[in-house]
PDB file of C-alpha atoms in Angstrom:
ATOM      1  CA  MET A   4     134.325  19.920 233.209  1.00 90.00           C
ATOM      2  CA  ARG A   5     133.691  22.265 230.280  1.00 95.00           C
ATOM      3  CA  VAL A   6     135.861  22.646 227.183  1.00 97.00           C
ATOM      4  CA  SER A   7     135.713  25.991 225.382  1.00 97.00           C
ATOM      5  CA  ILE A   8     137.067  26.729 221.921  1.00 98.00           C
ATOM      6  CA  GLY A   9     138.146  30.211 220.912  1.00 97.00           C
ATOM      7  CA  GLN A  10     140.149  31.712 218.051  1.00 97.00           C
ATOM      8  CA  ILE A  11     142.948  34.226 218.088  1.00 96.00           C
ATOM      9  CA  TYR A  12     144.923  35.113 214.987  1.00 96.00           C
ATOM     10  CA  THR A  13     147.832  37.519 215.188  1.00 93.00           C
ATOM     11  CA  LYS A  14     149.174  37.609 211.632  1.00 93.00           C
ATOM     12  CA  PRO A  15     147.244  39.468 208.942  1.00 93.00           C
ATOM     13  CA  GLY A  16     145.654  37.127 206.414  1.00 92.00           C
ATOM     14  CA  VAL A  17     146.507  34.063 208.473  1.00 94.00           C
ATOM     15  CA  SER A  18     143.148  32.630 209.740  1.00 93.00           C
ATOM     16  CA  PHE A  19     140.506  30.025 209.149  1.00 94.00           C
ATOM     17  CA  PRO A  20     136.816  30.637 208.507  1.00 93.00           C
ATOM     18  CA  PHE A  21     135.523  28.756 211.609  1.00 96.00           C
ATOM     19  CA  SER A  22     132.315  30.366 212.895  1.00 97.00           C
ATOM     20  CA  HIS A  23     131.265  31.069 216.479  1.00 96.00           C
ATOM     21  CA  GLN A  24     128.614  28.336 216.002  1.00 97.00           C
ATOM     22  CA  MET A  25     131.436  25.894 215.267  1.00 97.00           C
ATOM     23  CA  GLN A  26     133.330  27.008 218.382  1.00 98.00           C
ATOM     24  CA  ARG A  27     130.248  26.493 220.578  1.00 98.00           C
ATOM     25  CA  TRP A  28     129.279  23.152 218.967  1.00 98.00           C
ATOM     26  CA  LEU A  29     132.834  21.792 219.089  1.00 98.00           C
ATOM     27  CA  GLY A  30     133.193  22.903 222.748  1.00 98.00           C
ATOM     28  CA  GLU A  31     130.040  20.920 223.601  1.00 97.00           C
ATOM     29  CA  GLU A  32     131.231  17.832 221.753  1.00 97.00           C
ATOM     30  CA  LEU A  33     134.657  17.993 223.402  1.00 97.00           C
ATOM     31  CA  SER A  34     133.112  18.581 226.835  1.00 96.00           C
ATOM     32  CA  SER A  35     131.168  15.345 226.445  1.00 94.00           C
ATOM     33  CA  ALA A  36     134.400  13.520 225.599  1.00 93.00           C
ATOM     34  CA  THR A  37     136.134  14.456 228.876  1.00 90.00           C
ATOM     35  CA  ASN A  38     134.454  12.073 231.279  1.00 79.00           C
ATOM     36  CA  ALA A  39     137.786  10.403 232.198  1.00 69.00           C
ATOM     37  CA  ALA A  40     139.547  13.567 233.384  1.00 83.00           C
ATOM     38  CA  ALA A  41     140.789  12.420 236.796  1.00 85.00           C
ATOM     39  CA  ASP A  42     144.369  13.321 235.961  1.00 91.00           C
ATOM     40  CA  PHE A  43     143.266  16.824 234.867  1.00 93.00           C
ATOM     41  CA  LYS A  44     141.464  17.350 238.195  1.00 90.00           C
ATOM     42  CA  LYS A  45     144.498  16.047 240.058  1.00 92.00           C
ATOM     43  CA  LYS A  46     146.815  18.365 238.143  1.00 93.00           C
ATOM     44  CA  TYR A  47     144.749  21.569 238.239  1.00 93.00           C
ATOM     45  CA  GLY A  48     142.088  21.063 240.906  1.00 89.00           C
ATOM     46  CA  THR A  49     138.350  20.572 240.789  1.00 89.00           C
ATOM     47  CA  GLY A  50     136.135  23.142 239.118  1.00 92.00           C
ATOM     48  CA  PHE A  51     138.733  24.024 236.435  1.00 95.00           C
ATOM     49  CA  ASN A  52     137.740  24.097 232.759  1.00 96.00           C
ATOM     50  CA  LEU A  53     139.835  23.732 229.623  1.00 97.00           C
ATOM     51  CA  VAL A  54     140.145  26.469 226.992  1.00 98.00           C
ATOM     52  CA  ALA A  55     141.650  25.657 223.642  1.00 98.00           C
ATOM     53  CA  ARG A  56     142.532  28.694 221.549  1.00 98.00           C
ATOM     54  CA  VAL A  57     142.848  28.040 217.798  1.00 97.00           C
ATOM     55  CA  SER A  58     145.443  30.051 215.944  1.00 97.00           C
ATOM     56  CA  ALA A  59     147.653  29.604 212.887  1.00 97.00           C
ATOM     57  CA  ASP A  60     151.167  30.357 211.892  1.00 97.00           C
ATOM     58  CA  THR A  61     153.233  30.361 208.690  1.00 96.00           C
ATOM     59  CA  GLN A  62     156.488  28.536 208.272  1.00 93.00           C
ATOM     60  CA  ILE A  63     155.597  25.650 210.544  1.00 97.00           C
ATOM     61  CA  SER A  64     154.955  22.175 209.162  1.00 97.00           C
ATOM     62  CA  ASP A  65     152.929  20.733 212.024  1.00 98.00           C
ATOM     63  CA  ASN A  66     150.834  21.868 214.959  1.00 98.00           C
ATOM     64  CA  GLN A  67     152.515  23.774 217.764  1.00 98.00           C
ATOM     65  CA  ILE A  68     150.931  23.673 221.219  1.00 98.00           C
ATOM     66  CA  LYS A  69     151.598  26.539 223.652  1.00 98.00           C
ATOM     67  CA  GLY A  70     150.607  26.386 227.282  1.00 97.00           C
ATOM     68  CA  PRO A  71     149.121  25.727 229.629  1.00 97.00           C
ATOM     69  CA  THR A  72     148.421  29.122 231.042  1.00 97.00           C
ATOM     70  CA  ILE A  73     146.488  28.759 234.274  1.00 97.00           C
ATOM     71  CA  PHE A  74     143.952  31.418 235.221  1.00 96.00           C
ATOM     72  CA  LYS A  75     143.210  30.656 238.866  1.00 95.00           C
ATOM     73  CA  ARG A  76     140.602  33.418 239.337  1.00 95.00           C
ATOM     74  CA  ASP A  77     138.578  32.214 236.282  1.00 95.00           C
ATOM     75  CA  LYS A  78     139.454  28.544 236.917  1.00 96.00           C
ATOM     76  CA  ASP A  79     140.589  28.099 233.312  1.00 97.00           C
ATOM     77  CA  VAL A  80     143.474  26.068 231.938  1.00 97.00           C
ATOM     78  CA  GLU A  81     144.278  27.478 228.518  1.00 98.00           C
ATOM     79  CA  PHE A  82     146.282  26.039 225.654  1.00 98.00           C
ATOM     80  CA  THR A  83     146.831  27.535 222.187  1.00 98.00           C
ATOM     81  CA  VAL A  84     146.960  25.261 219.144  1.00 98.00           C
ATOM     82  CA  PHE A  85     148.839  26.861 216.253  1.00 98.00           C
ATOM     83  CA  LEU A  86     147.814  25.173 212.985  1.00 97.00           C
ATOM     84  CA  PRO A  87     150.324  25.079 210.102  1.00 97.00           C
ATOM     85  CA  PHE A  88     148.664  27.641 207.812  1.00 96.00           C
ATOM     86  CA  ASP A  89     150.868  27.168 204.727  1.00 95.00           C
ATOM     87  CA  VAL A  90     150.495  23.389 204.804  1.00 95.00           C
ATOM     88  CA  ILE A  91     146.706  23.544 205.167  1.00 95.00           C
ATOM     89  CA  VAL A  92     145.988  26.198 202.511  1.00 92.00           C
ATOM     90  CA  SER A  93     148.272  24.572 199.983  1.00 93.00           C
ATOM     91  CA  SER A  94     146.569  21.188 200.289  1.00 90.00           C
ATOM     92  CA  ALA A  95     143.561  20.101 198.300  1.00 84.00           C
ATOM     93  CA  GLY A  96     141.724  18.905 201.410  1.00 81.00           C
ATOM     94  CA  GLY A  97     140.596  22.343 202.547  1.00 85.00           C
ATOM     95  CA  CYS A  98     138.152  22.050 205.466  1.00 92.00           C
ATOM     96  CA  ARG A  99     138.948  18.365 206.147  1.00 94.00           C
ATOM     97  CA  ILE A 100     142.694  18.991 206.418  1.00 95.00           C
ATOM     98  CA  SER A 101     142.233  21.921 208.733  1.00 95.00           C
ATOM     99  CA  VAL A 102     139.788  20.121 211.009  1.00 97.00           C
ATOM    100  CA  ASP A 103     142.083  17.083 211.006  1.00 97.00           C
ATOM    101  CA  TYR A 104     144.986  19.245 212.143  1.00 98.00           C
ATOM    102  CA  LEU A 105     142.729  20.977 214.664  1.00 98.00           C
ATOM    103  CA  LEU A 106     141.518  17.702 216.176  1.00 98.00           C
ATOM    104  CA  GLY A 107     145.116  16.431 216.273  1.00 98.00           C
ATOM    105  CA  GLY A 108     146.082  19.583 218.173  1.00 98.00           C
ATOM    106  CA  ILE A 109     143.179  19.177 220.581  1.00 98.00           C
ATOM    107  CA  ARG A 110     144.223  15.512 221.077  1.00 97.00           C
ATOM    108  CA  SER A 111     147.684  16.780 222.093  1.00 98.00           C
ATOM    109  CA  VAL A 112     146.096  19.293 224.454  1.00 97.00           C
ATOM    110  CA  PHE A 113     143.946  16.575 226.072  1.00 96.00           C
ATOM    111  CA  GLN A 114     147.012  14.386 226.429  1.00 95.00           C
ATOM    112  CA  GLN A 115     149.093  17.177 228.064  1.00 96.00           C
ATOM    113  CA  ALA A 116     146.178  18.174 230.283  1.00 95.00           C
ATOM    114  CA  GLY A 117     145.610  14.634 231.596  1.00 93.00           C
ATOM    115  CA  ILE A 118     142.324  13.883 229.809  1.00 94.00           C
ATOM    116  CA  ASP A 119     141.747  10.353 228.522  1.00 92.00           C
ATOM    117  CA  LEU A 120     141.763  10.226 224.686  1.00 94.00           C
ATOM    118  CA  GLU A 121     139.390   7.333 224.040  1.00 94.00           C
ATOM    119  CA  ARG A 122     136.120   9.283 223.705  1.00 94.00           C
ATOM    120  CA  LEU A 123     137.787  11.933 221.559  1.00 96.00           C
ATOM    121  CA  ASP A 124     139.254   9.311 219.271  1.00 97.00           C
ATOM    122  CA  GLU A 125     135.760   7.704 218.968  1.00 96.00           C
ATOM    123  CA  LYS A 126     134.183  11.061 218.022  1.00 97.00           C
ATOM    124  CA  LYS A 127     136.857  12.249 215.591  1.00 97.00           C
ATOM    125  CA  ALA A 128     135.266  11.126 212.333  1.00 97.00           C
ATOM    126  CA  PHE A 129     131.798  12.382 213.391  1.00 98.00           C
ATOM    127  CA  ILE A 130     133.210  15.798 214.398  1.00 98.00           C
ATOM    128  CA  LEU A 131     135.189  16.168 211.191  1.00 97.00           C
ATOM    129  CA  GLU A 132     132.229  15.247 209.002  1.00 97.00           C
ATOM    130  CA  HIS A 133     129.806  17.534 210.869  1.00 97.00           C
ATOM    131  CA  ILE A 134     132.040  20.619 210.742  1.00 96.00           C
ATOM    132  CA  CYS A 135     132.801  20.199 207.057  1.00 94.00           C
ATOM    133  CA  SER A 136     129.244  19.404 205.958  1.00 94.00           C
ATOM    134  CA  ASP A 137     127.268  21.934 208.020  1.00 95.00           C
ATOM    135  CA  PRO A 138     127.476  25.440 206.406  1.00 92.00           C
ATOM    136  CA  THR A 139     126.868  27.173 209.792  1.00 95.00           C
ATOM    137  CA  MET A 140     130.285  25.884 211.007  1.00 96.00           C
ATOM    138  CA  LEU A 141     132.124  28.230 208.641  1.00 93.00           C
ATOM    139  CA  THR A 142     131.807  31.972 208.195  1.00 90.00           C
ATOM    140  CA  MET A 143     132.332  31.529 204.451  1.00 85.00           C
ATOM    141  CA  PRO A 144     132.717  28.566 202.063  1.00 75.00           C
ATOM    142  CA  TRP A 145     136.114  26.935 202.240  1.00 71.00           C
ATOM    143  CA  PRO A 146     138.263  28.328 199.389  1.00 61.00           C
ATOM    144  CA  HIS A 147     139.555  24.984 198.190  1.00 49.00           C
ATOM    145  CA  GLY A 148     136.744  22.521 198.888  1.00 46.00           C
TER     146      GLY A 148
END
């Protein structure tokens, strides 16, 4: 099963500088963490893949997960993770805070989709460190460190 990461921002000025390289790299890392996805296959059928869309919203204090939307023709199960934009940009943690929220949202998606969390939990620190230390993961330097 493959996990894909995409981004969709609907409010002007409300976005994060994650690059397409980050989306591809994170998708590969998450795909390798889904080996125990029997419940996902039982829920949606074999051959389906998971799509996690990253978005952001103002005036929310924690992640909001929307979905799933099931695309039978494409065999995709899609969730959208809305990150709390105001909370993240007002914190001193910058990249680390945003990736921490993102991984928390993806963890919720895995849980709702019936994917075992153990491998994701094991990889969390590595993923966070890699995204925030590799300049190709961002389209521009993080504004607040």
